[in-house]
C-alpha cells in the first residue's frame, strides 16, 4: 500500500469492518509508516529549526543595534535642534530688529554730525594755519627790519613828554632855547 492508497483510505475503511481485513492491511500500514518515518529525519529538522532561531536572533540583534543607533542619532539631532533653536532666538540683552534699526539710524545721524563737525574743524584749522603762517611771515619781516634805522628820530619831543609826565615844565624863550624850568607840585 503506497501513499496514494493511504490517502485513499478513509475512516470508514478503518472503522467497523471485518476484523480480518483490518488485520490483513495492518502490516502494509506499518510498512508504509516505517518507510515514511525513514524519510523524516528529526536531526535535520532540529538543525533547520535551530538555524532559523539563530538567524532570527541575529536579525533581532541587528535590528536592536539599528534601533540603538537610530536613538543615538535622534538624540544628537535633538541636541543640534535645541542648539539651533537657542541660537536662533534673540537673547534678552539684544534689542529687537526695529530697535536695532532705530539705533543704527541714530548712530548714522551722529556719525554724519561728527563728520560735519570734523570737516568744519579741519577748515578752521587750515584757515588758522594760513593766518599763523602769514603772521609768522610778518614777524620775520618785522624782525629783519629796523624801524629806527629807517626813520630819523628826534629825541627832543620824547624827552619833553617824559619831563612833562614827571611834572617838569620847560619854558622856552623866543628863539626856542630853554629859558627856565617850572617844577610842579
Short mmCIF file of C-alpha atoms in Angstrom, two decimals:
data_model
loop_
_atom_site.label_atom_id
_atom_site.label_comp_id
_atom_site.label_asym_id
_atom_site.label_seq_id
_atom_site.Cartn_x
_atom_site.Cartn_y
_atom_site.Cartn_z
CA UNK A 1 0.00 0.00 0.00
CA UNK A 2 1.52 3.26 -1.10
CA UNK A 3 0.93 6.84 -0.14
CA UNK A 4 -1.76 7.06 -2.74
CA UNK A 5 -3.56 4.25 -1.12
CA UNK A 6 -3.15 5.81 2.34
CA UNK A 7 -4.74 8.97 1.07
CA UNK A 8 -7.50 6.95 -0.47
CA UNK A 9 -8.15 5.19 2.81
CA UNK A 10 -10.84 6.84 4.72
CA UNK A 11 -12.01 6.45 8.22
CA UNK A 12 -14.81 4.34 7.00
CA UNK A 13 -12.28 1.84 5.67
CA UNK A 14 -10.54 1.64 9.05
CA UNK A 15 -13.56 1.71 11.20
CA UNK A 16 -16.07 -1.04 11.69
CA UNK A 17 -15.35 -3.56 9.18
CA UNK A 18 -14.43 -7.10 9.33
CA UNK A 19 -11.55 -7.57 11.71
CA UNK A 20 -9.80 -9.80 9.21
CA UNK A 21 -9.47 -7.14 6.54
CA UNK A 22 -8.09 -4.75 9.09
CA UNK A 23 -5.60 -7.22 10.32
CA UNK A 24 -4.55 -8.07 6.83
CA UNK A 25 -3.93 -4.42 5.93
CA UNK A 26 -2.14 -3.65 9.20
CA UNK A 27 1.29 -4.93 8.14
CA UNK A 28 1.09 -2.84 5.00
CA UNK A 29 0.18 0.25 7.03
CA UNK A 30 3.06 -0.38 9.40
CA UNK A 31 5.40 -0.83 6.48
CA UNK A 32 4.19 2.43 4.91
CA UNK A 33 4.57 4.27 8.20
CA UNK A 34 8.09 2.89 8.56
CA UNK A 35 9.01 3.98 5.04
CA UNK A 36 7.60 7.43 5.76
CA UNK A 37 9.44 7.51 9.11
CA UNK A 38 12.69 6.82 7.24
CA UNK A 39 12.06 9.93 5.14
CA UNK A 40 11.62 12.03 8.26
CA UNK A 41 14.98 12.83 9.90
CA UNK A 42 14.39 14.70 13.14
CA UNK A 43 18.00 15.81 13.44
CA UNK A 44 17.84 17.64 10.11
CA UNK A 45 14.58 19.27 11.14
CA UNK A 46 16.07 20.23 14.50
CA UNK A 47 19.14 21.71 12.79
CA UNK A 48 16.91 23.64 10.38
CA UNK A 49 14.77 24.97 13.24
CA UNK A 50 17.89 25.80 15.25
CA UNK A 51 19.41 27.62 12.24
CA UNK A 52 16.14 29.55 11.83
CA UNK A 53 16.25 30.51 15.54
CA UNK A 54 19.89 31.60 15.18
CA UNK A 55 19.03 33.66 12.10
CA UNK A 56 16.08 35.25 13.92
CA UNK A 57 18.36 36.04 16.91
CA UNK A 58 20.96 37.60 14.59
CA UNK A 59 18.34 39.66 12.80
CA UNK A 60 16.89 40.72 16.14
CA UNK A 61 20.36 41.78 17.36
CA UNK A 62 20.95 43.71 14.11
CA UNK A 63 17.58 45.42 14.45
CA UNK A 64 18.33 46.23 18.10
CA UNK A 65 21.69 47.77 17.07
CA UNK A 66 19.99 49.72 14.27
CA UNK A 67 17.35 50.90 16.73
CA UNK A 68 20.01 51.96 19.26
CA UNK A 69 21.92 53.77 16.51
CA UNK A 70 18.69 55.45 15.40
CA UNK A 71 18.04 56.54 19.04
CA UNK A 72 21.60 57.89 19.30
CA UNK A 73 21.20 59.75 16.01
CA UNK A 74 17.84 61.07 17.19
CA UNK A 75 19.37 62.33 20.45
CA UNK A 76 22.23 64.00 18.54
CA UNK A 77 19.78 65.63 16.16
CA UNK A 78 17.63 66.75 19.11
CA UNK A 79 20.70 68.38 20.70
CA UNK A 80 21.53 70.08 17.40
CA UNK A 81 17.92 71.23 17.10
CA UNK A 82 17.97 72.63 20.65
CA UNK A 83 21.26 74.41 19.95
CA UNK A 84 19.88 75.81 16.70
CA UNK A 85 16.67 76.86 18.43
CA UNK A 86 18.66 78.54 21.21
CA UNK A 87 20.96 80.33 18.77
CA UNK A 88 18.06 81.43 16.60
CA UNK A 89 16.21 83.11 19.44
CA UNK A 90 17.23 86.66 20.26
CA UNK A 91 18.83 86.98 23.71
CA UNK A 92 17.13 89.33 26.15
CA UNK A 93 20.08 91.72 26.24
CA UNK A 94 19.94 92.16 22.43
CA UNK A 95 17.45 94.66 21.14
CA UNK A 96 14.76 93.81 18.62
CA UNK A 97 15.30 94.32 14.90
CA UNK A 98 13.24 97.55 14.97
CA UNK A 99 15.19 98.95 17.92
CA UNK A 100 18.43 97.89 16.24
CA UNK A 101 17.45 99.70 13.03
CA UNK A 102 16.46 102.78 15.05
CA UNK A 103 19.78 102.65 16.90
CA UNK A 104 21.66 102.33 13.58
CA UNK A 105 19.80 105.36 12.19
CA UNK A 106 20.65 107.34 15.33
CA UNK A 107 24.30 106.30 15.09
CA UNK A 108 24.39 107.20 11.37
CA UNK A 109 23.00 110.66 12.17
CA UNK A 110 25.58 111.08 14.93
CA UNK A 111 28.33 109.93 12.56
CA UNK A 112 27.23 112.46 9.95
CA UNK A 113 27.16 115.29 12.51
CA UNK A 114 30.60 114.28 13.76
CA UNK A 115 31.88 114.18 10.18
CA UNK A 116 30.47 117.67 9.58
CA UNK A 117 31.99 118.95 12.83
CA UNK A 118 35.32 117.35 11.88
CA UNK A 119 35.16 118.95 8.43
CA UNK A 120 34.39 122.35 9.99
CA UNK A 121 37.24 121.91 12.48
CA UNK A 122 39.64 120.97 9.68
CA UNK A 123 38.56 124.03 7.69
CA UNK A 124 39.04 126.27 10.74
CA UNK A 125 42.39 124.62 11.41
CA UNK A 126 43.62 125.18 7.86
CA UNK A 127 42.48 128.83 7.93
CA UNK A 128 44.22 129.32 11.31
CA UNK A 129 47.36 127.69 9.91
CA UNK A 130 47.27 130.02 6.93
CA UNK A 131 46.78 133.00 9.29
CA UNK A 132 49.61 131.75 11.51
CA UNK A 133 51.96 131.37 8.56
CA UNK A 134 51.02 134.89 7.39
CA UNK A 135 51.68 136.28 10.89
CA UNK A 136 54.97 134.38 11.05
CA UNK A 137 56.00 135.98 7.75
CA UNK A 138 55.06 139.44 9.06
CA UNK A 139 57.03 138.74 12.25
CA UNK A 140 60.04 137.67 10.24
CA UNK A 141 59.81 140.82 8.14
CA UNK A 142 59.46 142.96 11.26
CA UNK A 143 62.44 141.28 12.92
CA UNK A 144 64.55 141.82 9.82
CA UNK A 145 63.61 145.48 9.55
CA UNK A 146 64.93 148.19 11.86
CA UNK A 147 62.33 150.95 12.10
CA UNK A 148 64.72 153.17 13.98
CA UNK A 149 67.19 152.96 11.14
CA UNK A 150 64.51 153.66 8.58
CA UNK A 151 63.43 156.89 10.29
CA UNK A 152 65.48 159.58 11.88
CA UNK A 153 64.09 160.10 15.25
CA UNK A 154 64.39 163.28 17.16
CA UNK A 155 64.70 162.57 20.84
CA UNK A 156 63.67 166.03 21.94
CA UNK A 157 59.90 165.56 21.71
CA UNK A 158 60.19 162.28 23.57
CA UNK A 159 62.27 163.80 26.33
CA UNK A 160 59.90 166.72 26.57
CA UNK A 161 56.98 164.39 27.03
CA UNK A 162 58.82 162.43 29.74
CA UNK A 163 59.67 165.63 31.60
CA UNK A 164 56.11 166.81 31.42
CA UNK A 165 54.96 163.41 32.73
CA UNK A 166 57.22 163.90 35.74
CA UNK A 167 55.75 167.36 36.38
CA UNK A 168 58.62 169.38 34.98
CA UNK A 169 57.60 172.08 32.50
CA UNK A 170 60.39 173.70 30.46
CA UNK A 171 59.77 177.27 29.41
CA UNK A 172 61.42 178.33 26.16
CA UNK A 173 62.35 181.82 25.00
CA UNK A 174 61.50 183.33 21.66
CA UNK A 175 64.43 181.70 19.96
CA UNK A 176 63.34 178.24 21.16
CA UNK A 177 66.03 177.86 23.78
CA UNK A 178 65.38 176.80 27.34
CA UNK A 179 64.82 179.83 29.46
CA UNK A 180 63.72 178.34 32.70
CA UNK A 181 62.10 175.21 34.13
CA UNK A 182 58.94 175.18 36.14
CA UNK A 183 58.70 172.26 38.57
CA UNK A 184 55.17 171.41 39.56
CA UNK A 185 53.93 170.32 42.84
#
